[in-house]
mmCIF file of N, CA and C in Angstrom:
data_model
loop_
_atom_site.group_PDB
_atom_site.id
_atom_site.type_symbol
_atom_site.label_atom_id
_atom_site.label_comp_id
_atom_site.label_asym_id
_atom_site.label_seq_id
_atom_site.Cartn_x
_atom_site.Cartn_y
_atom_site.Cartn_z
ATOM 1 N N MET F 1 -138.955 -166.297 -15.137
ATOM 2 C CA MET F 1 -138.968 -164.852 -14.968
ATOM 3 C C MET F 1 -138.197 -164.538 -13.699
ATOM 4 N N SER F 2 -137.332 -163.572 -13.776
ATOM 5 C CA SER F 2 -136.555 -163.163 -12.617
ATOM 6 C C SER F 2 -137.038 -161.805 -12.138
ATOM 7 N N VAL F 3 -137.443 -161.736 -10.899
ATOM 8 C CA VAL F 3 -137.969 -160.516 -10.327
ATOM 9 C C VAL F 3 -136.831 -159.566 -10.024
ATOM 10 N N GLY F 4 -136.976 -158.322 -10.398
ATOM 11 C CA GLY F 4 -136.012 -157.307 -10.046
ATOM 12 C C GLY F 4 -134.908 -157.118 -11.061
ATOM 13 N N CYS F 5 -134.706 -158.030 -12.002
ATOM 14 C CA CYS F 5 -133.628 -157.894 -12.974
ATOM 15 C C CYS F 5 -133.811 -156.666 -13.838
ATOM 16 N N GLU F 6 -135.040 -156.324 -14.114
ATOM 17 C CA GLU F 6 -135.345 -155.148 -14.920
ATOM 18 C C GLU F 6 -134.750 -153.888 -14.285
ATOM 19 N N HIS F 7 -134.583 -153.907 -12.990
ATOM 20 C CA HIS F 7 -134.076 -152.750 -12.273
ATOM 21 C C HIS F 7 -132.639 -152.954 -11.813
ATOM 22 N N GLY F 8 -131.977 -153.976 -12.359
ATOM 23 C CA GLY F 8 -130.580 -154.196 -12.079
ATOM 24 C C GLY F 8 -130.284 -154.960 -10.801
ATOM 25 N N GLU F 9 -131.292 -155.556 -10.171
ATOM 26 C CA GLU F 9 -131.066 -156.290 -8.935
ATOM 27 C C GLU F 9 -131.602 -157.702 -9.076
ATOM 28 N N PRO F 10 -130.815 -158.710 -8.705
ATOM 29 C CA PRO F 10 -131.359 -160.064 -8.715
ATOM 30 C C PRO F 10 -132.415 -160.209 -7.635
ATOM 31 N N GLU F 11 -133.275 -161.181 -7.805
ATOM 32 C CA GLU F 11 -134.396 -161.398 -6.880
ATOM 33 C C GLU F 11 -133.937 -161.473 -5.432
ATOM 34 N N ALA F 12 -132.883 -162.187 -5.162
ATOM 35 C CA ALA F 12 -132.434 -162.366 -3.782
ATOM 36 C C ALA F 12 -131.967 -161.063 -3.149
ATOM 37 N N ALA F 13 -131.581 -160.091 -3.956
ATOM 38 C CA ALA F 13 -131.074 -158.829 -3.405
ATOM 39 C C ALA F 13 -132.181 -157.854 -3.049
ATOM 40 N N VAL F 14 -133.372 -158.081 -3.554
ATOM 41 C CA VAL F 14 -134.476 -157.168 -3.268
ATOM 42 C C VAL F 14 -134.942 -157.404 -1.846
ATOM 43 N N LYS F 15 -134.957 -156.370 -1.055
ATOM 44 C CA LYS F 15 -135.318 -156.476 0.359
ATOM 45 C C LYS F 15 -136.610 -155.739 0.636
ATOM 46 N N THR F 16 -137.317 -156.164 1.652
ATOM 47 C CA THR F 16 -138.510 -155.461 2.081
ATOM 48 C C THR F 16 -138.101 -154.299 2.962
ATOM 49 N N ALA F 17 -139.060 -153.446 3.267
ATOM 50 C CA ALA F 17 -138.795 -152.312 4.142
ATOM 51 C C ALA F 17 -138.321 -152.777 5.513
ATOM 52 N N ALA F 18 -138.745 -153.958 5.917
ATOM 53 C CA ALA F 18 -138.327 -154.503 7.206
ATOM 54 C C ALA F 18 -136.909 -155.051 7.152
ATOM 55 N N GLY F 19 -136.314 -155.119 5.951
ATOM 56 C CA GLY F 19 -134.928 -155.530 5.822
ATOM 57 C C GLY F 19 -134.725 -156.989 5.470
ATOM 58 N N SER F 20 -135.780 -157.744 5.216
ATOM 59 C CA SER F 20 -135.613 -159.143 4.856
ATOM 60 C C SER F 20 -136.413 -159.449 3.599
ATOM 61 N N ALA F 21 -135.925 -160.385 2.839
ATOM 62 C CA ALA F 21 -136.618 -160.781 1.621
ATOM 63 C C ALA F 21 -137.858 -161.588 1.992
ATOM 64 N N PRO F 22 -138.889 -161.549 1.151
ATOM 65 C CA PRO F 22 -140.053 -162.406 1.415
ATOM 66 C C PRO F 22 -139.617 -163.875 1.459
ATOM 67 N N ARG F 23 -140.341 -164.672 2.236
ATOM 68 C CA ARG F 23 -140.049 -166.107 2.323
ATOM 69 C C ARG F 23 -140.257 -166.742 0.945
ATOM 70 N N PRO F 24 -139.573 -167.845 0.656
ATOM 71 C CA PRO F 24 -139.727 -168.498 -0.654
ATOM 72 C C PRO F 24 -141.174 -168.809 -1.006
ATOM 73 N N GLU F 25 -141.959 -169.256 -0.030
ATOM 74 C CA GLU F 25 -143.363 -169.566 -0.334
ATOM 75 C C GLU F 25 -144.152 -168.293 -0.670
ATOM 76 N N GLN F 26 -143.759 -167.160 -0.077
ATOM 77 C CA GLN F 26 -144.404 -165.894 -0.433
ATOM 78 C C GLN F 26 -144.019 -165.483 -1.851
ATOM 79 N N MET F 27 -142.783 -165.733 -2.242
ATOM 80 C CA MET F 27 -142.362 -165.403 -3.603
ATOM 81 C C MET F 27 -143.121 -166.249 -4.613
ATOM 82 N N LEU F 28 -143.441 -167.484 -4.260
ATOM 83 C CA LEU F 28 -144.248 -168.324 -5.141
ATOM 84 C C LEU F 28 -145.653 -167.745 -5.270
ATOM 85 N N LEU F 29 -146.218 -167.295 -4.157
ATOM 86 C CA LEU F 29 -147.531 -166.642 -4.206
ATOM 87 C C LEU F 29 -147.466 -165.403 -5.096
ATOM 88 N N TRP F 30 -146.399 -164.615 -4.956
ATOM 89 C CA TRP F 30 -146.215 -163.409 -5.765
ATOM 90 C C TRP F 30 -146.147 -163.760 -7.246
ATOM 91 N N THR F 31 -145.354 -164.754 -7.577
ATOM 92 C CA THR F 31 -145.175 -165.159 -8.971
ATOM 93 C C THR F 31 -146.488 -165.610 -9.583
ATOM 94 N N ASN F 32 -147.318 -166.299 -8.802
ATOM 95 C CA ASN F 32 -148.565 -166.848 -9.325
ATOM 96 C C ASN F 32 -149.747 -165.891 -9.256
ATOM 97 N N SER F 33 -149.563 -164.721 -8.652
ATOM 98 C CA SER F 33 -150.699 -163.802 -8.540
ATOM 99 C C SER F 33 -150.283 -162.359 -8.819
ATOM 100 N N CYS F 34 -149.552 -161.747 -7.927
ATOM 101 C CA CYS F 34 -149.190 -160.330 -8.026
ATOM 102 C C CYS F 34 -148.454 -160.002 -9.328
ATOM 103 N N ALA F 35 -147.533 -160.892 -9.712
ATOM 104 C CA ALA F 35 -146.701 -160.645 -10.891
ATOM 105 C C ALA F 35 -147.528 -160.488 -12.158
ATOM 106 N N LEU F 36 -148.726 -161.080 -12.178
ATOM 107 C CA LEU F 36 -149.575 -160.991 -13.368
ATOM 108 C C LEU F 36 -149.778 -159.541 -13.811
ATOM 109 N N CYS F 37 -149.853 -158.625 -12.881
ATOM 110 C CA CYS F 37 -150.080 -157.214 -13.199
ATOM 111 C C CYS F 37 -148.918 -156.309 -12.799
ATOM 112 N N HIS F 38 -148.215 -156.668 -11.722
ATOM 113 C CA HIS F 38 -147.213 -155.758 -11.163
ATOM 114 C C HIS F 38 -145.844 -155.817 -11.836
ATOM 115 N N VAL F 39 -145.668 -156.685 -12.821
ATOM 116 C CA VAL F 39 -144.422 -156.701 -13.589
ATOM 117 C C VAL F 39 -144.511 -155.704 -14.745
ATOM 118 N N THR F 40 -145.675 -155.654 -15.382
ATOM 119 C CA THR F 40 -145.831 -154.784 -16.560
ATOM 120 C C THR F 40 -146.700 -153.567 -16.310
ATOM 121 N N GLY F 41 -147.428 -153.537 -15.202
ATOM 122 C CA GLY F 41 -148.304 -152.403 -14.913
ATOM 123 C C GLY F 41 -149.682 -152.528 -15.537
ATOM 124 N N VAL F 42 -150.085 -153.733 -15.876
ATOM 125 C CA VAL F 42 -151.401 -153.972 -16.473
ATOM 126 C C VAL F 42 -152.485 -153.327 -15.615
ATOM 127 N N GLY F 43 -153.408 -152.648 -16.242
ATOM 128 C CA GLY F 43 -154.542 -152.049 -15.549
ATOM 129 C C GLY F 43 -154.176 -150.932 -14.597
ATOM 130 N N GLY F 44 -152.980 -150.372 -14.750
ATOM 131 C CA GLY F 44 -152.549 -149.291 -13.874
ATOM 132 C C GLY F 44 -151.874 -149.753 -12.589
ATOM 133 N N ALA F 45 -151.568 -151.046 -12.497
ATOM 134 C CA ALA F 45 -150.904 -151.576 -11.306
ATOM 135 C C ALA F 45 -149.520 -150.955 -11.164
ATOM 136 N N PRO F 46 -149.130 -150.582 -9.941
ATOM 137 C CA PRO F 46 -147.775 -150.062 -9.746
ATOM 138 C C PRO F 46 -146.754 -151.175 -10.009
ATOM 139 N N ILE F 47 -145.721 -150.848 -10.750
ATOM 140 C CA ILE F 47 -144.711 -151.830 -11.133
ATOM 141 C C ILE F 47 -143.755 -152.081 -9.970
ATOM 142 N N VAL F 48 -143.443 -153.341 -9.767
ATOM 143 C CA VAL F 48 -142.554 -153.743 -8.676
ATOM 144 C C VAL F 48 -141.245 -152.957 -8.747
ATOM 145 N N GLY F 49 -140.884 -152.335 -7.607
ATOM 146 C CA GLY F 49 -139.645 -151.584 -7.489
ATOM 147 C C GLY F 49 -139.611 -150.220 -8.138
ATOM 148 N N ASN F 50 -140.702 -149.777 -8.763
ATOM 149 C CA ASN F 50 -140.713 -148.481 -9.451
ATOM 150 C C ASN F 50 -141.116 -147.383 -8.470
ATOM 151 N N HIS F 51 -140.144 -146.547 -8.109
ATOM 152 C CA HIS F 51 -140.370 -145.489 -7.116
ATOM 153 C C HIS F 51 -141.553 -144.595 -7.487
ATOM 154 N N ASP F 52 -141.615 -144.157 -8.720
ATOM 155 C CA ASP F 52 -142.687 -143.240 -9.135
ATOM 156 C C ASP F 52 -144.066 -143.871 -8.982
ATOM 157 N N ASP F 53 -144.170 -145.150 -9.260
ATOM 158 C CA ASP F 53 -145.453 -145.837 -9.142
ATOM 159 C C ASP F 53 -145.897 -146.008 -7.689
ATOM 160 N N TRP F 54 -144.935 -146.152 -6.780
ATOM 161 C CA TRP F 54 -145.257 -146.480 -5.398
ATOM 162 C C TRP F 54 -145.266 -145.299 -4.438
ATOM 163 N N ALA F 55 -144.607 -144.197 -4.765
ATOM 164 C CA ALA F 55 -144.425 -143.087 -3.820
ATOM 165 C C ALA F 55 -145.741 -142.579 -3.233
ATOM 166 N N ASP F 56 -146.694 -142.224 -4.069
ATOM 167 C CA ASP F 56 -147.976 -141.704 -3.574
ATOM 168 C C ASP F 56 -148.745 -142.753 -2.782
ATOM 169 N N ARG F 57 -148.651 -143.985 -3.220
ATOM 170 C CA ARG F 57 -149.356 -145.053 -2.520
ATOM 171 C C ARG F 57 -148.780 -145.261 -1.123
ATOM 172 N N LEU F 58 -147.466 -145.245 -1.021
ATOM 173 C CA LEU F 58 -146.824 -145.443 0.275
ATOM 174 C C LEU F 58 -147.149 -144.320 1.247
ATOM 175 N N GLU F 59 -147.326 -143.111 0.730
ATOM 176 C CA GLU F 59 -147.686 -141.978 1.588
ATOM 177 C C GLU F 59 -149.055 -142.170 2.239
ATOM 178 N N GLN F 60 -149.911 -142.970 1.627
ATOM 179 C CA GLN F 60 -151.243 -143.229 2.171
ATOM 180 C C GLN F 60 -151.188 -144.164 3.380
ATOM 181 N N GLY F 61 -150.082 -144.866 3.542
ATOM 182 C CA GLY F 61 -149.919 -145.747 4.686
ATOM 183 C C GLY F 61 -150.167 -147.209 4.358
ATOM 184 N N ASN F 62 -149.479 -148.061 5.100
ATOM 185 C CA ASN F 62 -149.564 -149.499 4.877
ATOM 186 C C ASN F 62 -150.958 -150.064 5.140
ATOM 187 N N GLU F 63 -151.661 -149.498 6.124
ATOM 188 C CA GLU F 63 -152.994 -150.016 6.434
ATOM 189 C C GLU F 63 -153.952 -149.834 5.262
ATOM 190 N N LEU F 64 -153.891 -148.676 4.607
ATOM 191 C CA LEU F 64 -154.766 -148.443 3.460
ATOM 192 C C LEU F 64 -154.357 -149.317 2.282
ATOM 193 N N LEU F 65 -153.058 -149.499 2.060
ATOM 194 C CA LEU F 65 -152.607 -150.389 0.991
ATOM 195 C C LEU F 65 -153.105 -151.813 1.228
ATOM 196 N N LEU F 66 -153.019 -152.270 2.465
ATOM 197 C CA LEU F 66 -153.506 -153.610 2.799
ATOM 198 C C LEU F 66 -155.023 -153.688 2.599
ATOM 199 N N GLU F 67 -155.748 -152.662 3.014
ATOM 200 C CA GLU F 67 -157.204 -152.632 2.817
ATOM 201 C C GLU F 67 -157.561 -152.718 1.338
ATOM 202 N N HIS F 68 -156.867 -151.937 0.508
ATOM 203 C CA HIS F 68 -157.119 -151.976 -0.935
ATOM 204 C C HIS F 68 -156.822 -153.366 -1.496
ATOM 205 N N THR F 69 -155.792 -153.995 -0.979
ATOM 206 C CA THR F 69 -155.437 -155.335 -1.442
ATOM 207 C C THR F 69 -156.516 -156.342 -1.061
ATOM 208 N N LEU F 70 -156.987 -156.265 0.155
ATOM 209 C CA LEU F 70 -157.988 -157.223 0.634
ATOM 210 C C LEU F 70 -159.355 -157.014 -0.015
ATOM 211 N N GLU F 71 -159.739 -155.758 -0.188
ATOM 212 C CA GLU F 71 -161.086 -155.454 -0.677
ATOM 213 C C GLU F 71 -161.149 -155.201 -2.180
ATOM 214 N N GLY F 72 -159.988 -154.981 -2.790
ATOM 215 C CA GLY F 72 -159.952 -154.615 -4.205
ATOM 216 C C GLY F 72 -159.972 -153.105 -4.335
ATOM 217 N N TYR F 73 -159.376 -152.619 -5.409
ATOM 218 C CA TYR F 73 -159.305 -151.170 -5.605
ATOM 219 C C TYR F 73 -159.047 -150.895 -7.078
ATOM 220 N N ASN F 74 -159.818 -150.007 -7.649
ATOM 221 C CA ASN F 74 -159.726 -149.705 -9.080
ATOM 222 C C ASN F 74 -159.788 -151.005 -9.879
ATOM 223 N N ASN F 75 -158.763 -151.314 -10.652
ATOM 224 C CA ASN F 75 -158.771 -152.526 -11.481
ATOM 225 C C ASN F 75 -158.295 -153.779 -10.749
ATOM 226 N N MET F 76 -157.809 -153.633 -9.518
ATOM 227 C CA MET F 76 -157.335 -154.796 -8.780
ATOM 228 C C MET F 76 -158.507 -155.473 -8.075
ATOM 229 N N PRO F 77 -158.664 -156.779 -8.317
ATOM 230 C CA PRO F 77 -159.756 -157.496 -7.643
ATOM 231 C C PRO F 77 -159.419 -157.735 -6.180
ATOM 232 N N PRO F 78 -160.439 -158.021 -5.364
ATOM 233 C CA PRO F 78 -160.163 -158.370 -3.972
ATOM 234 C C PRO F 78 -159.139 -159.503 -3.898
ATOM 235 N N LEU F 79 -158.213 -159.379 -3.005
ATOM 236 C CA LEU F 79 -157.136 -160.332 -2.765
ATOM 237 C C LEU F 79 -156.137 -160.401 -3.919
ATOM 238 N N GLY F 80 -156.270 -159.543 -4.907
ATOM 239 C CA GLY F 80 -155.298 -159.469 -5.986
ATOM 240 C C GLY F 80 -154.986 -160.810 -6.630
ATOM 241 N N TYR F 81 -155.961 -161.646 -6.800
ATOM 242 C CA TYR F 81 -155.811 -162.987 -7.389
ATOM 243 C C TYR F 81 -155.108 -163.983 -6.477
ATOM 244 N N CYS F 82 -154.799 -163.622 -5.246
ATOM 245 C CA CYS F 82 -154.089 -164.542 -4.350
ATOM 246 C C CYS F 82 -155.027 -165.049 -3.270
ATOM 247 N N MET F 83 -155.774 -166.080 -3.585
ATOM 248 C CA MET F 83 -156.724 -166.641 -2.635
ATOM 249 C C MET F 83 -156.027 -167.398 -1.502
ATOM 250 N N ALA F 84 -154.764 -167.772 -1.698
ATOM 251 C CA ALA F 84 -154.019 -168.512 -0.680
ATOM 252 C C ALA F 84 -153.242 -167.592 0.262
ATOM 253 N N CYS F 85 -153.224 -166.291 -0.015
ATOM 254 C CA CYS F 85 -152.446 -165.353 0.801
ATOM 255 C C CYS F 85 -153.149 -165.018 2.107
ATOM 256 N N GLU F 86 -152.352 -164.887 3.147
ATOM 257 C CA GLU F 86 -152.805 -164.401 4.451
ATOM 258 C C GLU F 86 -152.403 -162.932 4.562
ATOM 259 N N LYS F 87 -152.901 -162.238 5.578
ATOM 260 C CA LYS F 87 -152.565 -160.818 5.747
ATOM 261 C C LYS F 87 -151.058 -160.589 5.814
ATOM 262 N N ASP F 88 -150.331 -161.447 6.542
ATOM 263 C CA ASP F 88 -148.882 -161.243 6.640
ATOM 264 C C ASP F 88 -148.193 -161.454 5.297
ATOM 265 N N ASP F 89 -148.746 -162.336 4.459
ATOM 266 C CA ASP F 89 -148.206 -162.507 3.107
ATOM 267 C C ASP F 89 -148.398 -161.225 2.308
ATOM 268 N N PHE F 90 -149.602 -160.674 2.341
ATOM 269 C CA PHE F 90 -149.869 -159.441 1.601
ATOM 270 C C PHE F 90 -148.959 -158.309 2.071
ATOM 271 N N THR F 91 -148.785 -158.201 3.376
ATOM 272 C CA THR F 91 -147.921 -157.147 3.918
ATOM 273 C C THR F 91 -146.495 -157.300 3.391
ATOM 274 N N ALA F 92 -145.952 -158.508 3.450
ATOM 275 C CA ALA F 92 -144.591 -158.757 2.964
ATOM 276 C C ALA F 92 -144.489 -158.511 1.466
ATOM 277 N N LEU F 93 -145.506 -158.896 0.711
ATOM 278 C CA LEU F 93 -145.453 -158.743 -0.742
ATOM 279 C C LEU F 93 -145.609 -157.284 -1.163
ATOM 280 N N ILE F 94 -146.403 -156.524 -0.445
ATOM 281 C CA ILE F 94 -146.506 -155.088 -0.710
ATOM 282 C C ILE F 94 -145.147 -154.438 -0.463
ATOM 283 N N GLU F 95 -144.512 -154.781 0.648
ATOM 284 C CA GLU F 95 -143.190 -154.236 0.955
ATOM 285 C C GLU F 95 -142.178 -154.644 -0.111
ATOM 286 N N PHE F 96 -142.236 -155.890 -0.545
ATOM 287 C CA PHE F 96 -141.348 -156.371 -1.599
ATOM 288 C C PHE F 96 -141.533 -155.557 -2.887
ATOM 289 N N MET F 97 -142.782 -155.364 -3.289
ATOM 290 C CA MET F 97 -143.048 -154.659 -4.543
ATOM 291 C C MET F 97 -142.644 -153.196 -4.476
ATOM 292 N N ALA F 98 -142.735 -152.616 -3.296
ATOM 293 C CA ALA F 98 -142.373 -151.211 -3.133
ATOM 294 C C ALA F 98 -140.881 -151.034 -2.836
ATOM 295 N N ALA F 99 -140.124 -152.123 -2.779
ATOM 296 C CA ALA F 99 -138.691 -152.060 -2.440
ATOM 297 C C ALA F 99 -137.966 -151.065 -3.325
ATOM 298 N N GLY F 100 -137.010 -150.398 -2.737
ATOM 299 C CA GLY F 100 -136.219 -149.432 -3.491
ATOM 300 C C GLY F 100 -136.792 -148.037 -3.430
ATOM 301 N N THR F 101 -137.932 -147.874 -2.744
ATOM 302 C CA THR F 101 -138.516 -146.557 -2.588
ATOM 303 C C THR F 101 -138.160 -146.032 -1.208
ATOM 304 N N PRO F 102 -137.928 -144.733 -1.093
ATOM 305 C CA PRO F 102 -137.557 -144.197 0.227
ATOM 306 C C PRO F 102 -138.713 -144.229 1.203
#
């Protein structure tokens, strides 16, 4: 599975808000956990790179997004299936998934 191809960008071209791509080990964490829901939108999950899905969430602020990720929110379980992720991993992966949004 190639991340970002659905939106016309190869995986390596997708950048985080900080301007750098997630580290390779973070992309492996994403593939094995976040992608389960964030590629297709299962359970109402915002789809990676989809501006409409992420706009309202981003307005709430990164701290609240991280809190929802750590504690679970709506259909997303605590830690979003990523038991190996650290806070900095979650932060980078949230930025990665929201890439392409203003």
